[in-house]
GROMACS .gro file of C-alpha atoms in nm:
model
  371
    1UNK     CA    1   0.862  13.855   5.679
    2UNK     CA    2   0.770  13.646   5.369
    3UNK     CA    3   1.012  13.435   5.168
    4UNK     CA    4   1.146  13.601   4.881
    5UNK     CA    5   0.985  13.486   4.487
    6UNK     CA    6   1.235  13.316   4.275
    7UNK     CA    7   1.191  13.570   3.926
    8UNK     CA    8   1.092  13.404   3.596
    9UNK     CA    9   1.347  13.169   3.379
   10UNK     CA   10   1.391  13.375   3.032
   11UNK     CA   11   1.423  13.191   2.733
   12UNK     CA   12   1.716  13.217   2.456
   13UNK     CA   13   1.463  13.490   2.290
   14UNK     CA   14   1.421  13.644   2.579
   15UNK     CA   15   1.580  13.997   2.432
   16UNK     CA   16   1.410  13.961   2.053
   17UNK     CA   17   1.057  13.924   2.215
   18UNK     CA   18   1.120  14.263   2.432
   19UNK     CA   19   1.248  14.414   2.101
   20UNK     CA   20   0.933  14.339   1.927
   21UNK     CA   21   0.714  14.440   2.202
   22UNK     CA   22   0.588  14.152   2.335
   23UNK     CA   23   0.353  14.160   2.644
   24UNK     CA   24   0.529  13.927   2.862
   25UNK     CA   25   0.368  13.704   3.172
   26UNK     CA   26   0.505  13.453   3.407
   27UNK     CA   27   0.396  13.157   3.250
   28UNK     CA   28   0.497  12.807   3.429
   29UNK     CA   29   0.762  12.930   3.561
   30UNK     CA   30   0.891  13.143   3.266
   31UNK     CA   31   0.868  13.514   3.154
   32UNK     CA   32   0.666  13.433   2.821
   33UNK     CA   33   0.529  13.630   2.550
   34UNK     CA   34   0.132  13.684   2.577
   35UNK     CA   35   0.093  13.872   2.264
   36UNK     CA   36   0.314  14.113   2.020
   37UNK     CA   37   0.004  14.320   1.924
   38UNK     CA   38  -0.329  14.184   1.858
   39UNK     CA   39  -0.403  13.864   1.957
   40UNK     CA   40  -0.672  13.840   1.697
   41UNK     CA   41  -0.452  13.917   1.431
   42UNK     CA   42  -0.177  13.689   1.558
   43UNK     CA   43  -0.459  13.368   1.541
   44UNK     CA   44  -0.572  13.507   1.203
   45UNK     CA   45  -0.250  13.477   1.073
   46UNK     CA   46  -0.181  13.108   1.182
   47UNK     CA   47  -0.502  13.042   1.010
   48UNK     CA   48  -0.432  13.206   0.703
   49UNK     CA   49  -0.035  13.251   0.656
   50UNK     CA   50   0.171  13.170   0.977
   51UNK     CA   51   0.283  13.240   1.295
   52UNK     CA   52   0.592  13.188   1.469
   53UNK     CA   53   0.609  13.070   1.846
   54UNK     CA   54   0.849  13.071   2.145
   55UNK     CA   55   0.831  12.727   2.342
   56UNK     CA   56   1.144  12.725   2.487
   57UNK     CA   57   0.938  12.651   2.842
   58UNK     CA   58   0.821  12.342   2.762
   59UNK     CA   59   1.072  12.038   2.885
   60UNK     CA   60   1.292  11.767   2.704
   61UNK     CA   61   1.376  11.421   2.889
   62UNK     CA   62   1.583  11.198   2.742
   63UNK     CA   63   1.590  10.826   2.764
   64UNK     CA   64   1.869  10.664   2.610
   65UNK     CA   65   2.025  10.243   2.637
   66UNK     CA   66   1.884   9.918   2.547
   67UNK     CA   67   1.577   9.895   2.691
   68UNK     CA   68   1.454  10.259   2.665
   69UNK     CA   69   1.184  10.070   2.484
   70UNK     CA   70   1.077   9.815   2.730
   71UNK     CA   71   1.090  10.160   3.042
   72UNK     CA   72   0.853  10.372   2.848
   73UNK     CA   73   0.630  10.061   2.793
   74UNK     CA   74   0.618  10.028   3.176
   75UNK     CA   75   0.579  10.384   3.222
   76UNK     CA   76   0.360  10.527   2.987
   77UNK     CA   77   0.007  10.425   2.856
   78UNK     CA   78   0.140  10.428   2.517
   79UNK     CA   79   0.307  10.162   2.320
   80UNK     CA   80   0.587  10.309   2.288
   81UNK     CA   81   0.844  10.004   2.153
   82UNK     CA   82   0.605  10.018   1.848
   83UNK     CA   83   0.689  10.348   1.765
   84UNK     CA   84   0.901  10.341   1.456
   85UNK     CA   85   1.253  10.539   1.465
   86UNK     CA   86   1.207  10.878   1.332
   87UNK     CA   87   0.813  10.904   1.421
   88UNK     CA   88   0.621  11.065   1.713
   89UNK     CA   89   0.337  10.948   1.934
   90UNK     CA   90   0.080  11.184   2.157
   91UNK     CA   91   0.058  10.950   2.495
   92UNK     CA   92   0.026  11.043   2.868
   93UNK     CA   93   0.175  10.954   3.212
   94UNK     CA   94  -0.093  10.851   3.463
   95UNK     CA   95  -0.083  10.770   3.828
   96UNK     CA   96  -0.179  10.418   3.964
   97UNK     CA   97  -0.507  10.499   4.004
   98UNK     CA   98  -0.501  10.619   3.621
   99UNK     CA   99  -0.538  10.993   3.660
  100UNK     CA  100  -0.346  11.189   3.390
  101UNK     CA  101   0.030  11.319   3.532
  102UNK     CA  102   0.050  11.484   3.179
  103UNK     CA  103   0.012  11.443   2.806
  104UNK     CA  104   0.351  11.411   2.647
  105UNK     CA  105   0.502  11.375   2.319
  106UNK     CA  106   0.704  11.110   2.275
  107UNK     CA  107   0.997  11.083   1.945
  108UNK     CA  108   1.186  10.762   1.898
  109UNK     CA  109   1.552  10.954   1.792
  110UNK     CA  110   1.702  10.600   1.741
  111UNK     CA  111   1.666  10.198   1.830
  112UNK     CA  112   1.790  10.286   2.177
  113UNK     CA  113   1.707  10.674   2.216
  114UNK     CA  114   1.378  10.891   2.236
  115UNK     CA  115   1.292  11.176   2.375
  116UNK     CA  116   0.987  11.286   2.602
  117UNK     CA  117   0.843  11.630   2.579
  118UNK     CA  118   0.645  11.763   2.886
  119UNK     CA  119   0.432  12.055   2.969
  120UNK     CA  120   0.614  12.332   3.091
  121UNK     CA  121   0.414  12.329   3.461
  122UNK     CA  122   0.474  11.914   3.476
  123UNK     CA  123   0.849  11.910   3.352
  124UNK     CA  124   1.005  11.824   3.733
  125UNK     CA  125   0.676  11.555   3.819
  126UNK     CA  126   0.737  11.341   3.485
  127UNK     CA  127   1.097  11.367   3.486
  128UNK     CA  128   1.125  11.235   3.848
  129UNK     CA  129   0.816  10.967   3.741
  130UNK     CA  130   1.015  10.854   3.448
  131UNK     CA  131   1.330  10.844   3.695
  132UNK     CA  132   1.154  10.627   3.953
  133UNK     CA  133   0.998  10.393   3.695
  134UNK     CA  134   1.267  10.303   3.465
  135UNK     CA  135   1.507  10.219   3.783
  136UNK     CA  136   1.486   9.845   3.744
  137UNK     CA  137   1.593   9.898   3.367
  138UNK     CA  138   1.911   9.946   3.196
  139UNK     CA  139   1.809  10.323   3.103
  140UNK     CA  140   1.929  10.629   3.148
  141UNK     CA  141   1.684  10.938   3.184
  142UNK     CA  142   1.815  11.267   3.160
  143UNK     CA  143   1.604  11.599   3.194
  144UNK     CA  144   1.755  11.810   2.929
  145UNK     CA  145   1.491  12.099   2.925
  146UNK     CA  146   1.787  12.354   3.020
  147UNK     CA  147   1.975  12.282   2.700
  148UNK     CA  148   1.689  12.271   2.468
  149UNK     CA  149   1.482  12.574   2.290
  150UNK     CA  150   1.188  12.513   2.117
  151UNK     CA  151   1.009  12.721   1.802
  152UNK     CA  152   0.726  12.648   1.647
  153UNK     CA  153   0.607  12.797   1.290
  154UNK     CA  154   0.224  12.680   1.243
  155UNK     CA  155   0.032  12.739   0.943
  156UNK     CA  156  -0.114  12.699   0.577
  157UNK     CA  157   0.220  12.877   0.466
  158UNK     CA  158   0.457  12.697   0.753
  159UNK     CA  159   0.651  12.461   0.397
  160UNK     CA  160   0.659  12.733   0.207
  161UNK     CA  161   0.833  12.967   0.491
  162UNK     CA  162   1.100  12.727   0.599
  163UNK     CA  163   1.190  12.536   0.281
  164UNK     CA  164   1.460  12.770   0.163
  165UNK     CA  165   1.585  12.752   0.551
  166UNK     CA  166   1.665  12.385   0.602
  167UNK     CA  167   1.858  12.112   0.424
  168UNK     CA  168   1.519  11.871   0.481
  169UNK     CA  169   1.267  11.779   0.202
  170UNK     CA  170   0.955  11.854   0.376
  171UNK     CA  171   0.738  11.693   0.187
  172UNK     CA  172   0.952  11.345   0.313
  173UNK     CA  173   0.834  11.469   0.652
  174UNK     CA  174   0.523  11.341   0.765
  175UNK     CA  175   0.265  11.436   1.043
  176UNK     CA  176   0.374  11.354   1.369
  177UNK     CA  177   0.767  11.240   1.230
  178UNK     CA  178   1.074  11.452   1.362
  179UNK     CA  179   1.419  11.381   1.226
  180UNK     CA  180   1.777  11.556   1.279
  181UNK     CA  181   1.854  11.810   0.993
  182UNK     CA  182   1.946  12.201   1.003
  183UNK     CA  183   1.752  12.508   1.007
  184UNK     CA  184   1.961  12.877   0.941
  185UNK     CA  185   2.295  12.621   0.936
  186UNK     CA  186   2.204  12.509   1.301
  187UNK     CA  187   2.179  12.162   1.367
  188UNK     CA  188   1.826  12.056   1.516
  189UNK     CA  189   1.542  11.797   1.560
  190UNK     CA  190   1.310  11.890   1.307
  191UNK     CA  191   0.938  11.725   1.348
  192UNK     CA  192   0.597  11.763   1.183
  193UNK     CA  193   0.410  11.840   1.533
  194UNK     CA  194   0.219  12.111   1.676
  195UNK     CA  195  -0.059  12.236   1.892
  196UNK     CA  196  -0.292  12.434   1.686
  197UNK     CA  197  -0.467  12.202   1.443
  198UNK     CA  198  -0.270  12.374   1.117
  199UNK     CA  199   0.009  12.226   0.947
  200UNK     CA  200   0.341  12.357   1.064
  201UNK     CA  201   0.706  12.223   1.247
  202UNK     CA  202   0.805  12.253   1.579
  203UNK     CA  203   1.219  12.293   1.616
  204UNK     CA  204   1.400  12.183   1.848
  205UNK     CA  205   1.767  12.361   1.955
  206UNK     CA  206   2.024  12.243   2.121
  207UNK     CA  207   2.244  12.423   2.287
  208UNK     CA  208   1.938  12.662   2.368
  209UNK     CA  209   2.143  13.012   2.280
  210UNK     CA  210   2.118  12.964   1.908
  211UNK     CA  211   1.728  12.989   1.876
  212UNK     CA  212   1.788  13.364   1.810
  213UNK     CA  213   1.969  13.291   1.473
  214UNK     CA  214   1.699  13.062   1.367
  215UNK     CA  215   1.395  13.328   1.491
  216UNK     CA  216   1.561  13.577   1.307
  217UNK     CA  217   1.634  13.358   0.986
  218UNK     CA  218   1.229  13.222   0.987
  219UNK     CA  219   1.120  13.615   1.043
  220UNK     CA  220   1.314  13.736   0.763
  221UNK     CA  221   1.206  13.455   0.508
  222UNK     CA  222   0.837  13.473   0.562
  223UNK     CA  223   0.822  13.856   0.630
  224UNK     CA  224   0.686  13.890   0.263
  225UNK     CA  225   0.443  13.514   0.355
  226UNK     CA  226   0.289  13.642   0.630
  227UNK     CA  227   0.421  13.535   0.918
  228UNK     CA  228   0.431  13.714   1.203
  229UNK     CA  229   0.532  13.650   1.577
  230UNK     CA  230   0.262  13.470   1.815
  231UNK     CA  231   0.184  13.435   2.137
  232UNK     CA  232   0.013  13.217   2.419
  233UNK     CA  233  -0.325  13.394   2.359
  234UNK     CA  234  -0.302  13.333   2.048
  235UNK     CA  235  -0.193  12.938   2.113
  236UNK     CA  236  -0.484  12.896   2.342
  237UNK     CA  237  -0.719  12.985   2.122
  238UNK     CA  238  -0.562  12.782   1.840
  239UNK     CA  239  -0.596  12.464   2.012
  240UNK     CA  240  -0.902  12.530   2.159
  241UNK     CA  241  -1.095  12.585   1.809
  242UNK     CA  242  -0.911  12.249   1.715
  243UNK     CA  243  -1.024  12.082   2.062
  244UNK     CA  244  -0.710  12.037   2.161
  245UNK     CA  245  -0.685  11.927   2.549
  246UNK     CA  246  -0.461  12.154   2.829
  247UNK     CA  247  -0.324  11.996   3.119
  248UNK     CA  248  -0.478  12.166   3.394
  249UNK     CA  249  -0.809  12.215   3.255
  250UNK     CA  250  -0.921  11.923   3.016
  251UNK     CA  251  -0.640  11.684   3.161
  252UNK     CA  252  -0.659  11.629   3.549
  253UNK     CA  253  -0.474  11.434   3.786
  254UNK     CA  254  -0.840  11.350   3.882
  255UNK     CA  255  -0.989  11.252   3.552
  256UNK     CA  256  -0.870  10.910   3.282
  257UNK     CA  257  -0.771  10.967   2.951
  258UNK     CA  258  -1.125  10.807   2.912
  259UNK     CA  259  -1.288  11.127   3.063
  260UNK     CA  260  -1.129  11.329   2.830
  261UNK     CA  261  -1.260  11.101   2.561
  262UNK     CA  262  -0.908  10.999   2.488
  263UNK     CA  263  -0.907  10.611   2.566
  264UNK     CA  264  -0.756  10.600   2.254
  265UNK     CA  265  -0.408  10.655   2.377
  266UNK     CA  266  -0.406  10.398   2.659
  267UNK     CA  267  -0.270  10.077   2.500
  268UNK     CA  268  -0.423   9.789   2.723
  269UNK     CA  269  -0.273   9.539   2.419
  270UNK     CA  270   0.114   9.574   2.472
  271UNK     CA  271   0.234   9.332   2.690
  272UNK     CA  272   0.297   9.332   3.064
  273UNK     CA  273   0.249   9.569   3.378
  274UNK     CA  274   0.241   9.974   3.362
  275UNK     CA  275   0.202  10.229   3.585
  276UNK     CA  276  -0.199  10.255   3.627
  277UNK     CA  277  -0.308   9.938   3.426
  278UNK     CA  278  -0.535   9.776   3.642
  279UNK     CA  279  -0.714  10.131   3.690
  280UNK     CA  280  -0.717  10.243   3.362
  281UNK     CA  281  -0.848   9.860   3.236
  282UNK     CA  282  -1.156   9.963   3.505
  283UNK     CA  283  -1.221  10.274   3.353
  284UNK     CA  284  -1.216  10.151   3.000
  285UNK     CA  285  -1.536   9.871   3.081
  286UNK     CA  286  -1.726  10.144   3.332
  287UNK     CA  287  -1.958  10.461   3.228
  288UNK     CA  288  -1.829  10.750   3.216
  289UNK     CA  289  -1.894  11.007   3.535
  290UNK     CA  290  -1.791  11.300   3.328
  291UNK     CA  291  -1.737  11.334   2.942
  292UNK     CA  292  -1.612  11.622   2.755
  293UNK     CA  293  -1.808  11.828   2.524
  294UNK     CA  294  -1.787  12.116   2.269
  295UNK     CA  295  -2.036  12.450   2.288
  296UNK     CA  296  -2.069  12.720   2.059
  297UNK     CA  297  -2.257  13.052   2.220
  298UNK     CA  298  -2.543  13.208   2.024
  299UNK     CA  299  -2.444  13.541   2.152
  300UNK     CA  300  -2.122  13.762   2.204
  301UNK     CA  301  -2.049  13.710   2.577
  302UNK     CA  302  -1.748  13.510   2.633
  303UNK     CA  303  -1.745  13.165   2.753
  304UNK     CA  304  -1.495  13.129   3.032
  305UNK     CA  305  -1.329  12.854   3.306
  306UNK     CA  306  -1.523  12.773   3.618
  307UNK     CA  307  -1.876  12.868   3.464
  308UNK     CA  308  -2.164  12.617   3.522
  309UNK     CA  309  -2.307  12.434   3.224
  310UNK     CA  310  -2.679  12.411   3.303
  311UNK     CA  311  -2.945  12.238   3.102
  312UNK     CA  312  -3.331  12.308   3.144
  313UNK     CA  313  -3.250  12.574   3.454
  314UNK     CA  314  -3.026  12.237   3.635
  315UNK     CA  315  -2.641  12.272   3.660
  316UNK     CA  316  -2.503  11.932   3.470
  317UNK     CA  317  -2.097  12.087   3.373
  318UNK     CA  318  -1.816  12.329   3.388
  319UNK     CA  319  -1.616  12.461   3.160
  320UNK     CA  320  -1.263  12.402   3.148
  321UNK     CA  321  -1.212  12.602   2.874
  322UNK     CA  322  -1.339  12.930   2.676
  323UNK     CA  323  -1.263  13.213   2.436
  324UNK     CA  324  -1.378  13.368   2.195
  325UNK     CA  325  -1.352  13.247   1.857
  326UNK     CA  326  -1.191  13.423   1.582
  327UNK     CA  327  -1.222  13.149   1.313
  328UNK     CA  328  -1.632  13.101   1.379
  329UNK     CA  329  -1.670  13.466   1.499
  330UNK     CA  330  -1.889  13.365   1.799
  331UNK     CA  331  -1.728  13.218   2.207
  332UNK     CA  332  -1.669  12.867   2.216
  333UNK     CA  333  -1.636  12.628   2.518
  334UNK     CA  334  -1.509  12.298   2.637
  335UNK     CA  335  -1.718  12.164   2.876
  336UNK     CA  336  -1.680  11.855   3.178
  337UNK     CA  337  -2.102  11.747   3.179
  338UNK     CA  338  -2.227  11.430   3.323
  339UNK     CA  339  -2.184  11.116   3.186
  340UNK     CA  340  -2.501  10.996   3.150
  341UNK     CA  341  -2.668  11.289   2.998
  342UNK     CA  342  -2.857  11.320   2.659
  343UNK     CA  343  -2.708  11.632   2.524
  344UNK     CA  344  -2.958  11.598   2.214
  345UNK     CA  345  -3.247  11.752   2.390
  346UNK     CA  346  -3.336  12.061   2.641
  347UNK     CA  347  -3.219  12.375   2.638
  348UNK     CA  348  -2.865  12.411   2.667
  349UNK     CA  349  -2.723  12.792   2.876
  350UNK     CA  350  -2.372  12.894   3.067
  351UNK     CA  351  -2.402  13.076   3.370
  352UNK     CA  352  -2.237  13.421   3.244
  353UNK     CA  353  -2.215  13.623   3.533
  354UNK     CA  354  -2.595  13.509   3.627
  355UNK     CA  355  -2.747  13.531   3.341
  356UNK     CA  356  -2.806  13.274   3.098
  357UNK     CA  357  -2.623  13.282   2.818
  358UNK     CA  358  -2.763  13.006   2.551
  359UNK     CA  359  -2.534  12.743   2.354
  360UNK     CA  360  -2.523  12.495   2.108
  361UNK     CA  361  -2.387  12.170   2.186
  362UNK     CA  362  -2.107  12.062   1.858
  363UNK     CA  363  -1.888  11.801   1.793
  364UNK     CA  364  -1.525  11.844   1.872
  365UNK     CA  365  -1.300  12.006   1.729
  366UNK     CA  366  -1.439  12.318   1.633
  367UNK     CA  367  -1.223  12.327   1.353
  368UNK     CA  368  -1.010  12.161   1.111
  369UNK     CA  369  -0.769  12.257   0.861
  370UNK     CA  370  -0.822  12.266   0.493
  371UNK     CA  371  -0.631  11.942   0.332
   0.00000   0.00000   0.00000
């Protein structure tokens, strides 16, 4: 007889989402929405207006006491006692050998306080990481994902939408800054971040059960804006036209920041040991195995996961991810190829279901926003 399935963790919004319709998945763990309607439309109107998005799965750890600093140092490969209070940093967690545990946000709340935000699938691994790594400092780590929601409202018309709804001048908040203000009269962290390459805030609620009041607030106010509920189709897409990394796809417990063509975030200048310096120091004087690259179909089938990347009738990559695009109209694809190849000449195809479907090698991302 097989074990019985735990059911899906439902967020705070649980109840508004079935309300509107949603399409609901298990997602990480959690019963998430897919899509409301169209998942076209909902990408469209993040482009164009705004969309409003449930992350209530992803996780919150707190580190808090004097050398919070000096433990995220050590366990990180950011710098993260540079980070000045009231600003944000993208970083990651890797293993000793320097593959990638997960990308993370990380805010500095105050001189002895930040908070780490994890991918929903990776919340228990980096939590018990951060645990085991900041034991021989005076630091205490908390996972606090069950007391935290999380919205997001991403696009062109994001300032416009919440300005009448908070007590915050937002143009005093900059990219990649989060500070504590209210939204709807509810206390919250309030931060410039988000993962679809548009301007927009992600908000985060604590206790969890009064996300509906701020949903409800942001739906009401931008009804006439455009905004309109989104989903995780919708966020896939989103970050993948602004070539955006996933964990699980372009981030790997097998690959280095420095496959993913993100050395950048590896700070091999701060002082003292971390966890997976020596590796990561390797990998940032040795050629590249794998690097990632962008492709752009020149017909209608859809790029997906898994297919091979072939070049002159040879198989030289896989995409990790694909979809198609609603912003350039035609599929788009990350793609893992080897390191050493010259992707300036041959002929470029994706095996589509065995046939060869041409491509055109770009430059990440596929898209940015309008200044």
């Amino acid at each position: 007889m097989s074990e019985p399935t735990s059911s899906p963790r439902l967020t705070a919004l649980h109840k508004i989402h079935e309300e509107a319709g949603a399409t609901l998945v298990d997602f990480a763990g959690w019963l998430m929405p897919l899509r409301y309607g169209s998942e076209t439309a909902e990408h469209k109107a993040v482009r164009e207006a705004a969309g409003l998005f449930d992350l209530s799965h992803m996780g919150e750890i707190r580190l808090t006491g004097p050398q919070a600093d000096q433990a995220l140092d050590h366990a990180l490969a950011g710098y993260l006692s540079k980070l000045k209070v009231g600003r944000a940093r993208y970083t990651m967690i890797t293993a000793e050998d320097g593959g990638v545990l997960d990308d993370l946000i990380v805010y500095r709340l105050g001189e002895q306080e930040y908070l780490v935000v994890a991918n929903a699938a990776n919340v228990s691994v980096v939590a018990a990481a951060l645990i085991e790594r900041a034991a021989d400092f005076d630091v205490e780590v908390v996972d606090e994902s069950p007391e935290y929601s999380l919205i997001a409202v991403q696009g062109p018309r994001a300032v416009e939408i919440l300005a009448p709804l908070t007590d915050a001048d937002l143009d005093e908040i900059r990219y990649f800054a989060g500070y504590e203000h209210t939204v709807a009269g509810v206390p919250v962290l309030l931060a410039r971040t988000g993962y679809t390459g548009e301007d927009g805030f992600e908000i985060f609620i604590k206790p969890a059960d009064r996300a509906p009041e701020i949903w409800s607030a942001l739906i009401a106010g931008g009804a006439d804006l455009g905004l309109v509920p989104a989903g995780l189709s919708a966020r896939d897409t989103l970050r993948m036209e602004a070539g955006m990394p996933l964990y699980g796809q372009e981030l790997t417990s097998d690959l280095t920041p420095f496959d993913a063509g993100l050395g950048r975030v590896v700070r091999l200048d701060k002082s003292g040991d971390f966890v997976g310096r020596a590796a990561l120091e390797e990998a940032s004087r040795t050629a590249r195995d794998k690097r990632l690259v962008g492709f752009v179909a020149r017909g209608r089938r859809p790029l997906r996961k898994g297919q091979d990347v072939l070049r002159d009738g040879s198989v030289v990559g896989t995409i990790t991810s694909g979809a198609p695009s609603p912003t350039l109209g035609r599929p788009i694809a990350m793609a893992y190829v080897d390191g050493d190849l010259d992707t300036t000449t041959g002929t470029f195809t994706v095996d589509v279901r065995g046939r060869g479907e041409e491509v055109d090698v770009v430059e990440l991302p596929f898209y940015k926003r309008r200044s």
